[in-house]
PDB file of C-alpha atoms in Angstrom:
ATOM      1  CA  UNK X 651      64.080 160.713 -43.594  1.00 50.00           C
ATOM      2  CA  UNK X 652      64.789 156.987 -43.202  1.00 57.00           C
ATOM      3  CA  UNK X 653      68.493 157.453 -42.572  1.00 68.00           C
ATOM      4  CA  UNK X 654      68.128 159.420 -39.324  1.00 78.00           C
ATOM      5  CA  UNK X 655      70.158 158.446 -36.240  1.00 81.00           C
ATOM      6  CA  UNK X 656      66.935 157.394 -34.483  1.00 90.00           C
ATOM      7  CA  UNK X 657      65.987 155.078 -37.356  1.00 90.00           C
ATOM      8  CA  UNK X 658      69.475 153.531 -37.395  1.00 90.00           C
ATOM      9  CA  UNK X 659      69.335 152.985 -33.636  1.00 92.00           C
ATOM     10  CA  UNK X 660      65.909 151.280 -33.861  1.00 93.00           C
ATOM     11  CA  UNK X 661      67.128 149.123 -36.748  1.00 93.00           C
ATOM     12  CA  UNK X 662      70.272 148.143 -34.805  1.00 94.00           C
ATOM     13  CA  UNK X 663      68.196 147.290 -31.710  1.00 94.00           C
ATOM     14  CA  UNK X 664      65.737 145.215 -33.768  1.00 95.00           C
ATOM     15  CA  UNK X 665      68.591 143.255 -35.361  1.00 96.00           C
ATOM     16  CA  UNK X 666      70.254 142.791 -31.972  1.00 96.00           C
ATOM     17  CA  UNK X 667      67.012 141.441 -30.493  1.00 94.00           C
ATOM     18  CA  UNK X 668      66.377 139.167 -33.500  1.00 97.00           C
ATOM     19  CA  UNK X 669      69.849 137.649 -33.156  1.00 97.00           C
ATOM     20  CA  UNK X 670      69.272 137.137 -29.423  1.00 95.00           C
ATOM     21  CA  UNK X 671      65.862 135.512 -29.864  1.00 94.00           C
ATOM     22  CA  UNK X 672      67.078 133.292 -32.690  1.00 97.00           C
ATOM     23  CA  UNK X 673      70.121 132.231 -30.683  1.00 97.00           C
ATOM     24  CA  UNK X 674      68.119 131.392 -27.577  1.00 95.00           C
ATOM     25  CA  UNK X 675      65.696 129.330 -29.650  1.00 96.00           C
ATOM     26  CA  UNK X 676      68.520 127.404 -31.312  1.00 97.00           C
ATOM     27  CA  UNK X 677      70.421 126.925 -28.049  1.00 97.00           C
ATOM     28  CA  UNK X 678      67.293 125.630 -26.315  1.00 94.00           C
ATOM     29  CA  UNK X 679      66.458 123.129 -29.052  1.00 95.00           C
ATOM     30  CA  UNK X 680      69.905 122.075 -30.296  1.00 95.00           C
ATOM     31  CA  UNK X 681      72.216 122.907 -27.399  1.00 94.00           C
ATOM     32  CA  UNK X 682      74.687 125.749 -27.103  1.00 96.00           C
ATOM     33  CA  UNK X 683      77.757 123.774 -28.153  1.00 94.00           C
ATOM     34  CA  UNK X 684      76.039 122.360 -31.255  1.00 96.00           C
ATOM     35  CA  UNK X 685      75.182 125.748 -32.806  1.00 97.00           C
ATOM     36  CA  UNK X 686      77.909 127.523 -34.776  1.00 97.00           C
ATOM     37  CA  UNK X 687      78.033 131.275 -35.279  1.00 97.00           C
ATOM     38  CA  UNK X 688      77.534 130.697 -38.998  1.00 97.00           C
ATOM     39  CA  UNK X 689      74.371 128.663 -38.358  1.00 97.00           C
ATOM     40  CA  UNK X 690      73.101 131.238 -35.886  1.00 97.00           C
ATOM     41  CA  UNK X 691      73.741 134.163 -38.267  1.00 98.00           C
ATOM     42  CA  UNK X 692      72.002 132.387 -41.148  1.00 97.00           C
ATOM     43  CA  UNK X 693      68.978 131.574 -38.986  1.00 98.00           C
ATOM     44  CA  UNK X 694      68.784 135.213 -37.820  1.00 97.00           C
ATOM     45  CA  UNK X 695      69.042 136.475 -41.399  1.00 97.00           C
ATOM     46  CA  UNK X 696      72.330 138.311 -40.896  1.00 97.00           C
ATOM     47  CA  UNK X 697      75.902 137.860 -42.056  1.00 97.00           C
ATOM     48  CA  UNK X 698      78.614 136.542 -39.736  1.00 98.00           C
ATOM     49  CA  UNK X 699      80.287 140.012 -39.647  1.00 97.00           C
ATOM     50  CA  UNK X 700      76.919 141.521 -38.660  1.00 97.00           C
ATOM     51  CA  UNK X 701      76.612 138.953 -35.860  1.00 97.00           C
ATOM     52  CA  UNK X 702      80.045 140.004 -34.566  1.00 97.00           C
ATOM     53  CA  UNK X 703      79.079 143.685 -34.836  1.00 96.00           C
ATOM     54  CA  UNK X 704      76.354 142.911 -32.286  1.00 97.00           C
ATOM     55  CA  UNK X 705      78.030 140.321 -30.069  1.00 96.00           C
ATOM     56  CA  UNK X 706      81.773 139.798 -29.515  1.00 95.00           C
ATOM     57  CA  UNK X 707      81.267 136.030 -29.264  1.00 94.00           C
ATOM     58  CA  UNK X 708      78.567 133.372 -29.233  1.00 95.00           C
ATOM     59  CA  UNK X 709      78.924 133.243 -25.443  1.00 95.00           C
ATOM     60  CA  UNK X 710      78.095 136.934 -25.152  1.00 94.00           C
ATOM     61  CA  UNK X 711      74.632 136.325 -26.583  1.00 95.00           C
ATOM     62  CA  UNK X 712      73.628 134.606 -23.336  1.00 94.00           C
ATOM     63  CA  UNK X 713      76.268 135.925 -20.937  1.00 94.00           C
ATOM     64  CA  UNK X 714      76.251 139.596 -20.080  1.00 88.00           C
ATOM     65  CA  UNK X 715      79.218 141.382 -18.564  1.00 89.00           C
ATOM     66  CA  UNK X 716      78.345 144.607 -16.790  1.00 90.00           C
ATOM     67  CA  UNK X 717      80.234 147.773 -17.643  1.00 92.00           C
ATOM     68  CA  UNK X 718      82.696 148.999 -14.992  1.00 92.00           C
ATOM     69  CA  UNK X 719      80.600 152.147 -14.501  1.00 93.00           C
ATOM     70  CA  UNK X 720      77.514 150.027 -13.758  1.00 92.00           C
ATOM     71  CA  UNK X 721      79.410 147.951 -11.201  1.00 92.00           C
ATOM     72  CA  UNK X 722      80.871 151.083  -9.606  1.00 91.00           C
ATOM     73  CA  UNK X 723      77.410 152.673  -9.382  1.00 93.00           C
ATOM     74  CA  UNK X 724      75.924 149.573  -7.706  1.00 92.00           C
ATOM     75  CA  UNK X 725      78.720 149.505  -5.125  1.00 92.00           C
ATOM     76  CA  UNK X 726      78.665 153.289  -4.596  1.00 92.00           C
ATOM     77  CA  UNK X 727      74.919 153.136  -3.882  1.00 94.00           C
ATOM     78  CA  UNK X 728      75.683 151.093  -0.755  1.00 94.00           C
ATOM     79  CA  UNK X 729      76.744 152.760   2.497  1.00 94.00           C
ATOM     80  CA  UNK X 730      80.551 152.924   2.481  1.00 90.00           C
ATOM     81  CA  UNK X 731      80.800 152.077   6.187  1.00 93.00           C
ATOM     82  CA  UNK X 732      79.434 148.565   5.580  1.00 94.00           C
ATOM     83  CA  UNK X 733      81.835 145.661   5.078  1.00 94.00           C
ATOM     84  CA  UNK X 734      82.477 144.865   1.421  1.00 93.00           C
ATOM     85  CA  UNK X 735      80.684 141.519   1.662  1.00 94.00           C
ATOM     86  CA  UNK X 736      77.508 143.243   2.862  1.00 95.00           C
ATOM     87  CA  UNK X 737      77.780 145.940   0.193  1.00 94.00           C
ATOM     88  CA  UNK X 738      78.138 143.318  -2.565  1.00 94.00           C
ATOM     89  CA  UNK X 739      75.262 141.239  -1.208  1.00 94.00           C
ATOM     90  CA  UNK X 740      72.955 144.254  -0.966  1.00 94.00           C
ATOM     91  CA  UNK X 741      73.953 145.514  -4.431  1.00 93.00           C
ATOM     92  CA  UNK X 742      73.348 142.092  -5.994  1.00 92.00           C
ATOM     93  CA  UNK X 743      69.903 141.703  -4.457  1.00 89.00           C
ATOM     94  CA  UNK X 744      68.919 145.313  -5.188  1.00 88.00           C
ATOM     95  CA  UNK X 745      69.965 144.918  -8.828  1.00 87.00           C
ATOM     96  CA  UNK X 746      67.160 142.357  -9.189  1.00 87.00           C
ATOM     97  CA  UNK X 747      64.511 144.577  -7.639  1.00 84.00           C
ATOM     98  CA  UNK X 748      61.982 145.840 -10.101  1.00 81.00           C
ATOM     99  CA  UNK X 749      62.954 143.749 -13.104  1.00 89.00           C
ATOM    100  CA  UNK X 750      59.822 142.944 -15.050  1.00 90.00           C
ATOM    101  CA  UNK X 751      58.450 139.543 -15.920  1.00 89.00           C
ATOM    102  CA  UNK X 752      59.761 139.677 -19.505  1.00 89.00           C
ATOM    103  CA  UNK X 753      63.313 140.505 -18.405  1.00 90.00           C
ATOM    104  CA  UNK X 754      63.138 137.837 -15.682  1.00 90.00           C
ATOM    105  CA  UNK X 755      61.957 135.272 -18.246  1.00 89.00           C
ATOM    106  CA  UNK X 756      64.854 136.184 -20.571  1.00 89.00           C
ATOM    107  CA  UNK X 757      67.270 135.950 -17.650  1.00 92.00           C
ATOM    108  CA  UNK X 758      65.905 132.514 -16.762  1.00 92.00           C
ATOM    109  CA  UNK X 759      66.178 131.283 -20.361  1.00 91.00           C
ATOM    110  CA  UNK X 760      69.766 132.551 -20.593  1.00 93.00           C
ATOM    111  CA  UNK X 761      70.789 130.895 -17.323  1.00 95.00           C
ATOM    112  CA  UNK X 762      69.141 127.614 -18.290  1.00 94.00           C
ATOM    113  CA  UNK X 763      71.324 127.618 -21.407  1.00 96.00           C
ATOM    114  CA  UNK X 764      74.403 128.448 -19.314  1.00 96.00           C
ATOM    115  CA  UNK X 765      73.528 125.706 -16.800  1.00 94.00           C
ATOM    116  CA  UNK X 766      73.194 123.195 -19.625  1.00 93.00           C
ATOM    117  CA  UNK X 767      76.650 123.819 -21.105  1.00 94.00           C
ATOM    118  CA  UNK X 768      79.890 122.934 -19.347  1.00 92.00           C
ATOM    119  CA  UNK X 769      81.776 125.428 -21.518  1.00 92.00           C
ATOM    120  CA  UNK X 770      79.410 128.234 -20.479  1.00 95.00           C
ATOM    121  CA  UNK X 771      79.597 127.245 -16.812  1.00 93.00           C
ATOM    122  CA  UNK X 772      83.379 127.550 -17.108  1.00 92.00           C
ATOM    123  CA  UNK X 773      83.037 130.889 -18.894  1.00 93.00           C
ATOM    124  CA  UNK X 774      80.733 132.126 -16.105  1.00 94.00           C
ATOM    125  CA  UNK X 775      83.684 131.725 -13.737  1.00 93.00           C
ATOM    126  CA  UNK X 776      85.765 133.960 -16.000  1.00 93.00           C
ATOM    127  CA  UNK X 777      83.006 136.584 -15.985  1.00 94.00           C
ATOM    128  CA  UNK X 778      82.883 136.323 -12.162  1.00 94.00           C
ATOM    129  CA  UNK X 779      86.615 137.071 -11.911  1.00 94.00           C
ATOM    130  CA  UNK X 780      86.332 140.038 -14.285  1.00 95.00           C
ATOM    131  CA  UNK X 781      83.371 141.443 -12.338  1.00 94.00           C
ATOM    132  CA  UNK X 782      85.104 140.835  -8.997  1.00 95.00           C
ATOM    133  CA  UNK X 783      88.042 142.893 -10.241  1.00 94.00           C
ATOM    134  CA  UNK X 784      85.634 145.684 -11.214  1.00 94.00           C
ATOM    135  CA  UNK X 785      84.078 145.564  -7.721  1.00 93.00           C
ATOM    136  CA  UNK X 786      87.482 145.716  -6.004  1.00 93.00           C
ATOM    137  CA  UNK X 787      88.569 148.570  -8.273  1.00 92.00           C
ATOM    138  CA  UNK X 788      85.351 150.455  -7.467  1.00 90.00           C
ATOM    139  CA  UNK X 789      86.217 150.158  -3.778  1.00 88.00           C
ATOM    140  CA  UNK X 790      89.797 151.309  -4.328  1.00 84.00           C
ATOM    141  CA  UNK X 791      88.777 154.852  -5.338  1.00 75.00           C
ATOM    142  CA  UNK X 792      91.254 155.049  -8.173  1.00 75.00           C
ATOM    143  CA  UNK X 793      94.021 153.243  -6.319  1.00 79.00           C
ATOM    144  CA  UNK X 794      95.142 149.671  -6.553  1.00 88.00           C
ATOM    145  CA  UNK X 795      92.571 147.143  -5.271  1.00 89.00           C
ATOM    146  CA  UNK X 796      93.440 145.453  -1.993  1.00 90.00           C
ATOM    147  CA  UNK X 797      94.001 141.680  -2.303  1.00 93.00           C
ATOM    148  CA  UNK X 798      91.495 141.100   0.520  1.00 94.00           C
ATOM    149  CA  UNK X 799      88.816 142.977  -1.455  1.00 93.00           C
ATOM    150  CA  UNK X 800      89.547 140.829  -4.509  1.00 95.00           C
ATOM    151  CA  UNK X 801      89.124 137.666  -2.427  1.00 96.00           C
ATOM    152  CA  UNK X 802      85.820 138.835  -0.910  1.00 95.00           C
ATOM    153  CA  UNK X 803      84.458 140.073  -4.246  1.00 96.00           C
ATOM    154  CA  UNK X 804      85.483 136.832  -5.988  1.00 96.00           C
ATOM    155  CA  UNK X 805      83.774 134.703  -3.345  1.00 97.00           C
ATOM    156  CA  UNK X 806      80.551 136.703  -3.472  1.00 96.00           C
ATOM    157  CA  UNK X 807      80.444 136.789  -7.274  1.00 96.00           C
ATOM    158  CA  UNK X 808      80.921 133.005  -7.327  1.00 96.00           C
ATOM    159  CA  UNK X 809      78.085 132.648  -4.806  1.00 97.00           C
ATOM    160  CA  UNK X 810      75.874 134.921  -6.926  1.00 96.00           C
ATOM    161  CA  UNK X 811      76.527 132.785  -9.999  1.00 96.00           C
ATOM    162  CA  UNK X 812      75.822 129.644  -7.972  1.00 96.00           C
ATOM    163  CA  UNK X 813      72.472 131.147  -6.990  1.00 96.00           C
ATOM    164  CA  UNK X 814      71.661 131.888 -10.632  1.00 95.00           C
ATOM    165  CA  UNK X 815      72.622 128.354 -11.684  1.00 95.00           C
ATOM    166  CA  UNK X 816      70.562 126.837  -8.866  1.00 95.00           C
ATOM    167  CA  UNK X 817      67.573 128.907  -9.994  1.00 95.00           C
ATOM    168  CA  UNK X 818      68.093 127.844 -13.622  1.00 94.00           C
ATOM    169  CA  UNK X 819      68.466 124.181 -12.664  1.00 92.00           C
ATOM    170  CA  UNK X 820      65.459 124.283 -10.335  1.00 89.00           C
ATOM    171  CA  UNK X 821      61.896 123.360 -10.992  1.00 77.00           C
ATOM    172  CA  UNK X 822      60.485 126.751 -10.024  1.00 78.00           C
ATOM    173  CA  UNK X 823      60.145 125.807  -6.382  1.00 86.00           C
ATOM    174  CA  UNK X 824      62.337 128.746  -5.339  1.00 92.00           C
ATOM    175  CA  UNK X 825      62.523 132.299  -6.625  1.00 91.00           C
ATOM    176  CA  UNK X 826      65.684 133.829  -8.024  1.00 93.00           C
ATOM    177  CA  UNK X 827      66.065 135.958  -4.917  1.00 92.00           C
ATOM    178  CA  UNK X 828      65.699 132.916  -2.642  1.00 94.00           C
ATOM    179  CA  UNK X 829      68.372 131.024  -4.580  1.00 95.00           C
ATOM    180  CA  UNK X 830      70.803 133.933  -4.441  1.00 95.00           C
ATOM    181  CA  UNK X 831      70.148 134.604  -0.756  1.00 95.00           C
ATOM    182  CA  UNK X 832      70.700 130.890   0.006  1.00 96.00           C
ATOM    183  CA  UNK X 833      74.037 130.965  -1.844  1.00 97.00           C
ATOM    184  CA  UNK X 834      75.109 134.109   0.033  1.00 97.00           C
ATOM    185  CA  UNK X 835      73.988 132.567   3.343  1.00 96.00           C
ATOM    186  CA  UNK X 836      76.060 129.450   2.629  1.00 96.00           C
ATOM    187  CA  UNK X 837      79.111 131.620   1.937  1.00 96.00           C
ATOM    188  CA  UNK X 838      78.566 133.666   5.113  1.00 93.00           C
ATOM    189  CA  UNK X 839      78.392 130.456   7.172  1.00 92.00           C
ATOM    190  CA  UNK X 840      81.545 129.006   5.626  1.00 85.00           C
TER     191      UNK X 840
END
């Protein structure tokens, strides 16, 4: 039966991937700000409503916001007795462990696009603040996040993004992990 849930899921995933690959290709050749959603949808062979069924915005094609449960799990996996800054740093570095070459290449392509667009760099700051709030809420155990935790989480998320941008802007001289560790080290020394 071609209308099974498994078939629909595979079809949805294939369309999602086609939109992503088409978008990255267009963004790399024409620039993020020069490609409209209409142009992107046409090039991917989908309608504009189908594009929006897969991605809430053009920015979300290249920028990924983690789910609160994912953030909470990363923080919870760290020893609770450690300072929040150390827990965030360890969680960020550990989240990169074991990602394959294909995923790393996609991550690099996405961050090169982000690095090349001032509007996406600005939007990355918004994503940092949203994620920092998720981190502070994960530490609050259902209560209200402490302002100090929000400050620490915001600083470390900004440093993480700086590491990603440095890696994207670089010439391959440094690994992703080296760029992120350098950004975290700079924050720790500040």
